[in-house]
Amino acid sequence: MSWLSSSQGVVLTAYHPSGKDQAVGGSHAKAGEEATSSRRYGQYTMNQECATKVTERPPFDRSSSQDSLDELSMEDYWTELENIQKSSENRQEDQEVVVVKEPDEGELEEEWLKEAGLSNLFGESAGDPQESMVFLSTLTRTQAAAVQKRVETVSQTLRKKNKQYQIPDVRDIFAQQRESKDKAPDGPESQSVRTNENKYQGRDDQASNLIVGEEKLMLPEDAPASETDINLEVSFAEQAVSQKENSKEKTQKSIDNDTLSPSFRLPKDKTGTTRIGDLAPQDMKKVCHLALIELTALYDVLGIELKQQKAVKIKMKDSGLFGVPLAVLLEQDQRKVPGTRIPLIFQKLISRIEEGGLGTEGLLRIPGVAMRIKNLCQELEAKFYEGTFNWESVKQHDAASLLKLFIRELPQPLLSVEYLKAFQAVQSLPTRKQQLQALNLLVILLPDANRDTLKALLEFLQRVIDNKEKNKMTVKNVAMVMAPNLFMCNALGLKSSEPREFVMAAGTANIMHLLIKYQKLLWTIPKFIVNQVRKQNTENHKKDKKAMKKLLKKMAYDREKYEKQDKNTNDADVPQGVIRVQAPHLSKVSMAIQLTEELKASDVLARFLSQESGVAQTLKKGEVFLYEIGGNIGERCLDDDTYMKDLYQLNPNAEWVIKSKPS
């Protein structure tokens, strides 16, 4: 459920399954028709107007943002939408729409600050804002502006409510942050971050001047290219600011180029690309806080309203397969298969589709037979976990329909209640690059279960597309078919006579297209965010070290002895330009390695694995990884193309360990 603003207040949206099994009529069992109303089909609703079913396609309206789409190219989308709505046409009689009092803006912003890890800037815990000084000191100018705007709103709301505790003035908070920033000298890590930002070669619609925090970065002029590196080293919101500061003519030219040449690639990074799953949980939590602030700052700069939806708990099924929350599914799956991260039924349906061959023409587009789908759902609910279900009876198109049904029947959207509207708002961003940047941040913000399941779905869809010569399912076709299954909510329920529906349909199909095409990029953590985490860790270490020295002095320890021991620990009797790599689970448990300009993480792994014998010799590339641990990062799994000397210069106090990745 979610909070949605409306002229009459806020509508509490929810998943409303039909609890009845009703026949649809004689046409019910025709081949080519999706499963119908005898199943519990759910949808996320906004209000009574939004519950109106689509009986005809909206008139074609070519908009400037959809020039490449024509009525014929949308055919798969409307057909899929009609199939879905046929399957739930009798559901409406059991729907409820709950209208509640609209929460004030302060409550929404207060929730945002909690999600961003800044709850101690307001409320009863706001007495000592110093706790957030380290975090605030790492923010860019636009990120700080986004935080300041929300703190001001919350502060004004709390003052109106005459709270008894003291409310800090936001100007004082950010004044302290700036004062702290001015006093603190630049360390090697912060200098390294700035160096990396300055050396980045600008592309596409980035401007020549970019301001980050208090610093001005000079970026070279754009160079047109058919495939362009996307800048992950500089704040996305800061890039948007610099683009807006360009002349109207240059901005228009950039947008035109973006439309004509929309292909982006992941840039090469000598310190290594950081993917989702590479960082320790404590650092990933910081990444999520920063991603939310950055996303909000980006939307603020571009004038797009971003209000995080509020998920309200409702009674949901606590067992079964369809219509069960992902968290509940995974909990029961992990009792069967420990460590499972993707629902077993989801994995099995994909496996069954692939067993039939991905070259089948119309795969995903041609629906299964309604009566069979109904019976299969009932059988799966009863027999799946018992292991007695006969998968040989499931035809390929039926399995594809079951997969889409599973996604639609999730009590909360796969893209999450909190961020579904933010995903939809991506279509309103002016350039393809900014759409990808927003999607990158949104993927990071998804709950782990949602993100892992979405990744499994997108990887499967890519495998379908790889067989497009046989199955006739291009990335555009697949995006058209799958979009209504992920975005079957909110504006898609508007009256069909509204031209806006075509724009929404084309927009969500475009978002689906980007999710499929740019998976590798979207599952990457931007380097500027990783650098902000590094800076936070460095400042926290300094703070902890200072506190420890005070404690030792108070306890009458020999301070000089402590500092000497600390220095010796950092030196670790390793010569300059040499790192010691630990491999506790391999036969060669430790090795000193000379750093060179060309030494990569893959080279380090190869040296260890080449010395393995016996059982350990069977270890293959991809089973063990080199990790950067400690220093200014908690723990980070390195990709093969990481240049070790460059990373060592960024984090000279790290330890280097070879181990397997946790499941």
XYZ file of C-alpha atoms in Angstrom:
663
model
C 0.000 0.000 0.000
C 1.167 3.523 -0.488
C 0.375 7.157 0.075
C -0.672 9.013 -3.056
C -1.537 12.708 -3.122
C -4.885 13.707 -4.571
C -7.144 16.724 -4.511
C -9.348 15.110 -1.870
C -6.592 13.907 0.353
C -4.536 10.770 0.075
C -5.692 7.446 -1.213
C -4.330 4.414 0.586
C -3.485 2.012 -2.186
C -3.341 -1.702 -1.668
C -3.330 -5.067 -3.327
C -6.949 -6.269 -3.398
C -7.261 -9.923 -4.435
C -10.570 -11.385 -5.457
C -11.552 -14.029 -2.979
C -14.090 -15.700 -5.235
C -13.843 -18.295 -7.924
C -16.188 -17.352 -10.725
C -16.513 -18.592 -14.249
C -16.000 -16.188 -17.066
C -18.134 -17.886 -19.673
C -17.838 -20.079 -22.666
C -14.871 -18.252 -24.124
C -13.010 -18.946 -20.872
C -11.073 -21.932 -22.172
C -10.078 -20.645 -25.583
C -6.432 -21.003 -26.481
C -4.573 -17.734 -26.539
C -6.494 -16.274 -23.597
C -4.787 -15.574 -20.253
C -5.908 -17.292 -17.080
C -9.167 -15.774 -15.853
C -11.068 -14.924 -12.729
C -11.197 -18.255 -10.916
C -7.716 -17.359 -9.651
C -7.069 -14.589 -7.151
C -5.798 -11.821 -9.408
C -4.533 -8.713 -7.705
C -3.791 -5.181 -8.787
C -2.538 -2.055 -7.077
C -5.298 0.561 -7.179
C -5.488 4.293 -6.645
C -9.163 5.241 -6.620
C -12.478 4.381 -8.225
C -11.610 6.253 -11.384
C -8.352 4.321 -11.668
C -10.222 1.046 -11.263
C -12.000 1.595 -14.573
C -10.990 -1.190 -16.887
C -9.639 -0.519 -20.323
C -12.158 -1.586 -22.942
C -10.478 0.005 -25.906
C -7.040 1.284 -26.753
C -6.415 4.974 -26.261
C -6.093 7.157 -29.342
C -2.594 7.311 -30.690
C -0.807 10.459 -29.587
C 2.693 10.957 -30.899
C 4.642 12.992 -28.366
C 8.110 14.456 -28.753
C 9.512 11.932 -26.286
C 8.025 8.981 -28.164
C 8.923 9.793 -31.774
C 10.342 6.322 -32.353
C 7.153 4.558 -31.281
C 4.192 4.058 -33.586
C 0.831 2.389 -33.141
C 2.050 -0.883 -34.591
C 5.054 -1.061 -32.251
C 2.717 -0.792 -29.247
C 0.531 -3.691 -30.388
C 2.216 -6.216 -28.082
C 1.764 -3.882 -25.129
C -1.983 -3.384 -25.606
C -2.546 -7.068 -26.285
C -0.751 -8.003 -23.061
C -2.677 -5.370 -21.122
C -5.993 -6.677 -22.460
C -5.035 -10.243 -21.527
C -4.176 -9.148 -17.993
C -7.388 -7.193 -17.599
C -9.508 -10.046 -18.922
C -7.980 -12.222 -16.235
C -9.128 -9.824 -13.519
C -12.338 -8.369 -14.972
C -14.519 -9.751 -12.157
C -12.100 -8.672 -9.433
C -13.487 -5.157 -8.969
C -16.549 -6.092 -6.934
C -14.305 -7.097 -4.039
C -12.081 -4.041 -4.198
C -11.975 -1.523 -1.407
C -10.585 1.965 -1.671
C -9.603 3.449 1.676
C -9.344 7.232 1.780
C -7.389 8.544 4.737
C -6.328 11.960 5.934
C -3.506 13.404 3.885
C -0.290 13.400 5.936
C 1.421 16.759 6.123
C 4.582 17.341 4.176
C 6.641 17.280 7.340
C 5.716 13.661 8.043
C 6.743 12.589 4.544
C 10.057 14.447 4.804
C 10.653 13.020 8.270
C 10.314 9.524 6.823
C 12.746 10.480 4.051
C 15.352 11.630 6.585
C 15.016 8.354 8.470
C 15.548 6.395 5.246
C 18.594 8.555 4.497
C 20.106 7.752 7.914
C 19.651 11.302 9.203
C 16.926 10.838 11.808
C 19.180 12.382 14.466
C 18.837 15.782 12.783
C 15.341 16.160 14.198
C 13.122 14.998 17.022
C 14.150 14.052 20.528
C 17.551 12.753 19.379
C 18.457 16.053 17.734
C 20.286 17.498 20.713
C 23.733 16.641 19.352
C 23.893 17.077 15.552
C 27.619 16.276 15.675
C 26.738 12.628 15.023
C 25.838 13.523 11.443
C 28.694 15.931 10.818
C 30.916 13.271 9.263
C 28.124 12.153 6.960
C 27.167 15.694 5.955
C 30.794 16.638 5.295
C 30.951 14.082 2.468
C 27.886 15.390 0.601
C 28.066 17.294 -2.668
C 26.465 20.700 -3.042
C 23.251 19.326 -4.533
C 23.035 16.480 -2.017
C 23.430 18.944 0.858
C 20.727 21.149 -0.668
C 18.340 18.173 -0.846
C 18.964 17.336 2.817
C 18.695 20.965 3.904
C 15.359 21.377 2.126
C 13.865 18.394 3.962
C 15.328 19.318 7.347
C 13.812 22.791 7.000
C 10.392 21.311 6.201
C 10.521 18.952 9.182
C 11.738 21.724 11.482
C 8.901 24.025 10.430
C 6.353 21.260 10.993
C 7.723 20.436 14.432
C 7.681 24.094 15.449
C 4.031 24.302 14.432
C 3.293 21.344 16.663
C 5.020 23.107 19.587
C 7.254 20.197 20.454
C 8.900 20.472 23.865
C 12.361 19.392 22.798
C 14.771 21.777 21.145
C 14.680 21.865 17.367
C 18.070 22.627 15.803
C 18.164 25.366 13.214
C 19.145 23.839 9.878
C 21.431 26.790 9.203
C 23.410 25.908 12.325
C 23.751 22.279 11.230
C 25.147 23.097 7.815
C 27.236 25.966 9.163
C 28.966 23.473 11.475
C 29.462 21.127 8.566
C 31.085 23.844 6.433
C 33.253 24.996 9.352
C 34.417 21.427 9.923
C 35.157 21.063 6.234
C 37.217 24.249 6.152
C 39.306 23.243 9.168
C 40.017 19.672 8.135
C 43.101 19.320 5.939
C 42.839 17.102 2.905
C 44.119 13.596 3.501
C 45.545 11.309 0.837
C 42.188 9.626 0.337
C 40.226 12.821 -0.280
C 42.986 14.071 -2.574
C 42.778 10.819 -4.494
C 39.026 11.185 -4.892
C 39.457 14.710 -6.237
C 42.175 13.563 -8.610
C 39.949 10.838 -10.011
C 37.120 13.325 -10.544
C 39.365 15.855 -12.253
C 40.931 13.409 -14.654
C 37.605 12.087 -15.939
C 37.139 12.759 -19.620
C 33.691 14.375 -20.042
C 31.150 12.877 -22.430
C 27.759 13.652 -23.950
C 25.704 16.303 -22.186
C 28.204 17.047 -19.406
C 29.409 20.613 -19.257
C 32.948 21.851 -19.122
C 32.542 23.264 -15.600
C 31.246 21.138 -12.734
C 30.930 22.183 -9.093
C 31.045 19.528 -6.393
C 30.673 20.754 -2.824
C 33.015 23.685 -2.468
C 35.257 22.610 -5.335
C 35.107 23.416 -9.019
C 36.073 20.653 -11.412
C 37.107 21.312 -14.986
C 35.804 18.850 -17.533
C 36.887 18.853 -21.179
C 34.475 19.511 -24.030
C 32.271 16.725 -25.322
C 33.413 14.376 -28.041
C 30.627 12.794 -30.105
C 30.683 9.002 -30.092
C 28.324 6.213 -31.100
C 28.927 4.460 -27.780
C 29.693 6.621 -24.776
C 31.120 6.013 -21.319
C 28.683 7.084 -18.631
C 30.325 9.230 -15.966
C 30.187 7.403 -12.624
C 32.897 9.488 -10.969
C 30.934 12.722 -10.543
C 27.581 13.195 -8.812
C 24.678 12.729 -11.229
C 22.857 15.733 -9.765
C 25.961 17.901 -10.200
C 26.152 16.826 -13.840
C 22.499 17.838 -14.251
C 23.203 21.257 -12.701
C 26.067 21.905 -15.099
C 23.910 20.874 -18.047
C 21.161 23.289 -16.994
C 23.731 26.072 -16.791
C 24.600 25.564 -20.450
C 23.024 27.711 -23.103
C 19.645 26.602 -24.467
C 21.192 25.874 -27.848
C 23.864 23.601 -26.416
C 21.355 21.809 -24.190
C 19.052 21.186 -27.141
C 21.953 19.867 -29.180
C 22.891 17.538 -26.331
C 19.335 16.197 -26.092
C 19.219 15.643 -29.848
C 22.518 13.776 -29.730
C 21.243 11.755 -26.779
C 18.224 10.691 -28.832
C 20.235 9.821 -31.904
C 23.082 8.119 -30.054
C 21.597 6.567 -26.929
C 24.050 3.750 -26.344
C 26.068 3.927 -23.142
C 28.745 1.653 -21.729
C 30.347 1.059 -18.364
C 33.603 3.040 -18.125
C 36.914 1.423 -17.305
C 38.064 2.219 -13.768
C 41.634 1.413 -12.769
C 40.664 1.116 -9.094
C 38.026 -1.450 -10.028
C 34.302 -1.452 -10.739
C 32.149 -1.962 -7.645
C 29.019 -4.017 -8.218
C 26.035 -4.507 -5.954
C 27.015 -7.376 -3.677
C 30.720 -6.494 -3.614
C 30.603 -4.446 -0.396
C 30.207 -5.431 3.245
C 26.703 -4.838 4.716
C 27.801 -1.863 6.827
C 29.182 -0.064 3.765
C 26.201 -1.063 1.605
C 23.920 0.582 4.157
C 25.864 3.829 3.700
C 25.611 3.411 -0.075
C 21.812 3.170 0.177
C 21.620 6.314 2.320
C 23.715 8.215 -0.212
C 21.789 6.779 -3.174
C 18.490 8.048 -1.755
C 19.945 11.517 -1.175
C 21.521 11.563 -4.647
C 18.299 10.400 -6.346
C 16.323 13.098 -4.528
C 18.913 15.734 -5.436
C 18.812 14.661 -9.101
C 15.019 14.864 -9.199
C 15.112 18.234 -7.383
C 17.523 19.661 -9.952
C 15.380 18.425 -12.843
C 12.145 19.647 -11.284
C 10.607 16.181 -10.837
C 8.617 15.597 -7.670
C 9.844 12.550 -5.776
C 7.757 11.496 -2.796
C 8.628 8.122 -1.421
C 5.503 6.004 -1.083
C 4.573 4.747 2.354
C 4.056 0.998 2.680
C 1.297 0.227 5.152
C 1.032 -3.273 6.553
C -2.001 -5.238 5.417
C -3.021 -8.812 6.046
C -1.232 -11.023 3.534
C -0.942 -14.735 2.902
C 1.663 -16.311 5.132
C 2.169 -19.438 3.021
C 1.752 -20.688 -0.529
C 3.223 -19.574 -3.846
C 1.063 -16.977 -5.577
C 0.087 -13.746 -3.830
C 2.686 -14.292 -1.106
C 5.242 -11.592 -0.123
C 8.782 -12.226 -1.351
C 10.116 -12.230 2.213
C 7.638 -14.965 3.235
C 8.424 -17.020 0.130
C 12.150 -16.844 0.762
C 11.711 -17.750 4.411
C 9.856 -20.949 3.534
C 12.221 -21.656 0.616
C 15.291 -21.331 2.833
C 13.940 -24.078 5.043
C 14.136 -26.308 1.970
C 17.288 -24.880 0.392
C 19.445 -22.825 2.818
C 20.887 -19.666 1.299
C 18.187 -19.286 -1.353
C 17.969 -15.670 -2.546
C 15.406 -16.071 -5.342
C 12.031 -17.825 -4.820
C 12.234 -21.489 -5.822
C 8.955 -21.362 -7.769
C 10.324 -18.398 -9.742
C 13.519 -20.308 -10.563
C 11.583 -23.429 -11.526
C 9.221 -21.593 -13.868
C 12.169 -20.012 -15.686
C 13.876 -23.404 -15.869
C 10.732 -24.980 -17.321
C 10.453 -22.286 -19.997
C 14.090 -22.799 -20.978
C 13.658 -26.569 -21.148
C 11.208 -26.010 -23.991
C 13.836 -24.065 -25.913
C 14.144 -20.295 -26.096
C 13.704 -20.341 -29.859
C 9.937 -20.858 -29.636
C 8.242 -18.162 -31.697
C 6.184 -15.698 -29.642
C 7.687 -16.812 -26.333
C 6.280 -14.622 -23.511
C 3.918 -12.928 -25.979
C 1.560 -15.880 -26.638
C -0.471 -16.583 -23.490
C -1.262 -19.984 -22.052
C -4.755 -21.497 -21.948
C -6.904 -20.085 -19.156
C -8.359 -23.322 -17.787
C -4.975 -25.013 -17.728
C -3.433 -22.037 -15.905
C -6.168 -22.208 -13.291
C -5.649 -25.928 -12.697
C -1.848 -25.620 -12.683
C -1.974 -22.883 -10.045
C -4.122 -25.034 -7.788
C -1.843 -28.053 -8.258
C 1.302 -26.035 -7.640
C -0.079 -24.619 -4.403
C -0.839 -28.154 -3.184
C 2.132 -30.134 -4.496
C 5.136 -27.858 -5.144
C 6.800 -28.133 -1.744
C 5.885 -31.814 -1.459
C 7.870 -32.471 -4.629
C 4.992 -34.365 -6.248
C 4.055 -31.821 -8.914
C 4.376 -33.150 -12.475
C 6.347 -30.512 -14.346
C 6.110 -32.514 -17.581
C 2.451 -31.464 -17.748
C 3.365 -27.769 -17.965
C 3.515 -26.483 -21.528
C 6.014 -23.768 -22.326
C 3.505 -20.957 -22.934
C 1.664 -21.971 -19.755
C 4.920 -21.683 -17.789
C 5.505 -18.210 -19.267
C 1.982 -17.156 -18.258
C 2.545 -18.525 -14.755
C 5.777 -16.547 -14.477
C 4.022 -13.299 -15.401
C 1.142 -14.180 -13.086
C 3.567 -14.710 -10.208
C 4.980 -11.204 -10.744
C 1.547 -9.580 -10.967
C 0.186 -11.354 -7.912
C 2.946 -10.251 -5.559
C 1.162 -8.384 -2.736
C 3.623 -5.551 -3.240
C 5.212 -4.723 -6.616
C 8.522 -6.273 -7.582
C 9.786 -2.705 -8.013
C 8.588 -2.094 -4.411
C 5.756 0.056 -3.078
C 8.240 2.658 -1.879
C 9.871 3.288 -5.255
C 7.352 2.220 -7.908
C 6.302 5.805 -8.634
C 9.945 6.859 -8.748
C 10.575 4.161 -11.391
C 7.618 5.498 -13.369
C 8.902 9.061 -13.042
C 12.101 8.043 -14.847
C 10.263 8.508 -18.156
C 9.917 12.229 -17.335
C 13.682 12.804 -17.178
C 14.926 14.733 -20.219
C 17.819 12.586 -21.450
C 18.604 8.914 -21.791
C 21.706 9.351 -19.667
C 19.725 10.845 -16.780
C 17.156 8.055 -17.065
C 19.944 5.499 -16.684
C 21.442 7.399 -13.752
C 18.086 7.437 -11.947
C 17.492 3.735 -12.649
C 20.974 2.952 -11.324
C 20.152 4.642 -8.004
C 16.693 3.048 -7.821
C 18.100 -0.460 -8.334
C 20.512 0.174 -5.442
C 17.579 1.261 -3.252
C 15.451 -1.847 -3.854
C 15.186 -4.354 -0.983
C 17.599 -7.269 -1.454
C 14.861 -9.816 -2.243
C 13.268 -7.546 -4.852
C 16.597 -6.654 -6.431
C 17.795 -10.271 -6.634
C 14.513 -11.465 -8.130
C 14.453 -8.579 -10.619
C 18.018 -9.432 -11.683
C 17.075 -13.083 -12.256
C 14.111 -11.957 -14.360
C 16.166 -9.527 -16.454
C 18.907 -12.094 -17.069
C 16.259 -14.563 -18.260
C 14.689 -11.943 -20.532
C 18.104 -11.234 -22.038
C 18.499 -14.931 -22.828
C 15.125 -14.826 -24.590
C 16.271 -11.806 -26.604
C 19.515 -13.569 -27.523
C 17.329 -16.005 -29.498
C 15.374 -13.271 -31.310
C 16.215 -14.635 -34.768
C 14.136 -17.717 -33.944
C 11.542 -16.529 -31.432
C 10.957 -13.113 -33.085
C 11.157 -11.453 -29.651
C 13.431 -8.419 -29.844
C 14.274 -6.322 -26.795
C 11.453 -3.954 -27.802
C 8.931 -6.808 -28.065
C 9.947 -8.269 -24.705
C 9.830 -4.838 -23.061
C 6.327 -4.232 -24.433
C 5.061 -7.560 -23.104
C 6.700 -7.374 -19.678
C 6.100 -3.696 -18.853
C 2.408 -4.066 -17.915
C 3.290 -6.979 -15.639
C 5.734 -4.850 -13.639
C 3.887 -1.529 -13.873
C 0.262 -2.761 -13.702
C -0.811 -0.037 -11.318
C -1.422 3.649 -10.786
C -1.704 5.575 -14.071
C -2.239 2.434 -16.174
C -5.658 2.234 -14.575
C -6.754 5.655 -15.874
C -9.643 5.943 -18.267
C -8.708 4.765 -21.720
C -9.932 7.988 -23.306
C -7.108 9.941 -21.732
C -4.189 10.530 -24.161
C -1.871 10.344 -21.171
C -2.243 6.563 -21.119
C -0.339 6.158 -24.369
C 2.520 8.231 -22.999
C 2.536 6.164 -19.787
C 2.451 2.909 -21.733
C 5.307 3.944 -24.010
C 7.213 5.343 -21.032
C 7.017 2.178 -18.926
C 7.944 0.090 -21.960
C 10.981 2.333 -22.422
C 11.955 1.871 -18.756
C 11.608 -1.893 -19.162
C 13.812 -1.672 -22.266
C 16.530 0.172 -20.316
C 16.374 -2.286 -17.412
C 16.951 -5.201 -19.790
C 19.598 -3.587 -21.997
C 21.737 -1.954 -19.298
C 21.733 -4.577 -16.534
C 25.494 -4.518 -16.078
C 25.580 -0.745 -15.736
C 22.525 -0.543 -13.470
C 23.935 -3.094 -11.006
C 27.113 -1.019 -10.601
C 27.643 1.269 -7.600
C 28.795 4.674 -8.906
C 32.375 5.460 -8.011
C 31.508 8.863 -6.529
C 29.268 7.129 -3.981
C 31.952 4.559 -3.123
C 34.392 7.443 -2.653
C 31.937 9.160 -0.321
C 31.740 5.953 1.725
C 35.548 5.827 1.827
C 35.656 9.390 3.086
C 33.047 8.660 5.767
C 35.053 5.655 6.943
C 38.272 7.671 7.020
C 36.684 10.413 9.112
C 35.090 7.872 11.449
C 38.455 6.144 11.915
C 40.048 9.466 12.824
C 37.277 10.120 15.312
C 37.575 6.633 16.834
C 41.349 6.868 16.995
C 41.161 10.210 18.747
C 38.677 8.799 21.261
C 40.907 5.770 21.860
C 43.952 7.939 22.532
C 41.984 9.957 25.071
C 40.862 6.761 26.748
C 44.390 5.351 26.882
C 45.713 8.580 28.308
C 42.993 8.583 30.937
C 43.901 4.999 31.853
C 47.545 6.099 32.334
C 48.950 3.990 29.489
C 52.141 5.025 27.818
C 50.794 7.111 24.925
C 54.119 7.143 23.120
C 54.275 3.352 23.262
C 50.788 3.079 21.830
C 51.580 5.391 18.906
C 54.752 3.444 18.157
C 52.845 0.157 18.125
C 50.195 1.711 15.899
C 52.846 2.863 13.450
C 54.490 -0.547 13.383
C 51.119 -2.191 12.737
C 50.502 0.062 9.744
C 53.971 -0.577 8.326
C 53.523 -4.358 8.770
C 57.202 -4.949 7.886
C 56.357 -4.977 4.173
C 58.757 -3.089 1.860
C 57.491 -0.052 -0.007
C 55.716 -0.998 -3.245
C 54.954 -4.513 -2.036
C 51.671 -5.899 -0.734
C 51.172 -9.083 1.255
C 48.203 -11.116 0.073
C 46.605 -13.630 2.455
C 44.846 -16.789 1.239
C 43.889 -18.711 4.406
C 41.901 -21.371 2.524
C 44.547 -22.158 -0.099
C 47.724 -24.202 0.249
C 49.824 -21.060 -0.282
C 48.427 -19.016 2.591
C 50.477 -15.869 2.071
C 52.533 -14.218 -0.639
C 54.393 -10.910 -0.990
C 53.660 -9.341 -4.371
C 55.530 -6.480 -5.996
C 53.234 -3.773 -7.309
C 53.703 -2.743 -10.923
C 51.775 -0.412 -13.197
C 50.162 -3.329 -15.049
C 49.472 -5.739 -12.173
C 45.776 -6.616 -11.990
C 43.672 -8.490 -9.433
C 43.359 -11.362 -11.935
C 47.163 -11.664 -12.024
C 47.311 -11.980 -8.232
C 44.672 -14.720 -8.270
C 46.462 -16.543 -11.078
C 49.731 -16.651 -9.084
C 48.006 -18.295 -6.128
C 45.922 -20.746 -8.148
C 48.926 -21.826 -10.244
C 50.565 -23.142 -7.072
C 47.592 -25.217 -5.964
C 47.741 -28.994 -6.018
C 45.376 -31.867 -5.303
C 41.777 -30.975 -4.547
C 42.529 -27.267 -4.370
C 43.814 -27.392 -7.959
C 40.222 -27.837 -9.146
C 39.424 -24.285 -8.066
C 38.416 -22.284 -11.078
C 38.344 -18.622 -11.889
C 35.142 -17.210 -10.421
C 35.135 -19.432 -7.325
C 37.562 -17.330 -5.289
C 38.112 -13.588 -5.351
C 40.616 -11.022 -4.148
C 39.228 -8.731 -1.452
C 40.249 -5.284 -0.249
C 39.609 -5.252 3.507
C 39.978 -2.397 5.988
C 41.598 0.988 5.662
C 38.929 3.289 4.222
C 36.545 0.478 3.247
C 34.885 -2.292 5.225
C 35.265 -5.047 2.674
C 35.171 -4.990 -1.126
C 35.351 -7.779 -3.669
C 37.632 -6.744 -6.534
C 36.855 -7.292 -10.186
C 39.524 -8.915 -12.342
C 40.499 -5.693 -14.102
C 41.404 -3.781 -10.922
C 44.900 -2.292 -11.178
C 46.452 -3.076 -7.814
C 48.911 -0.172 -7.668
C 46.172 2.391 -8.323
C 43.946 0.824 -5.660
C 46.830 0.616 -3.184
C 47.400 4.361 -3.603
C 43.691 4.952 -2.902
C 43.689 2.693 0.172
C 47.257 2.119 1.428
C 46.129 0.709 4.794
C 44.009 -2.091 3.370
C 44.662 -5.796 3.773
C 44.422 -8.117 0.774
C 42.707 -11.474 1.175
C 41.713 -14.218 -1.270
C 38.496 -16.020 -0.352
C 35.197 -17.208 -1.771
C 32.191 -14.920 -2.014
C 29.503 -15.466 0.646
C 26.311 -17.012 -0.736
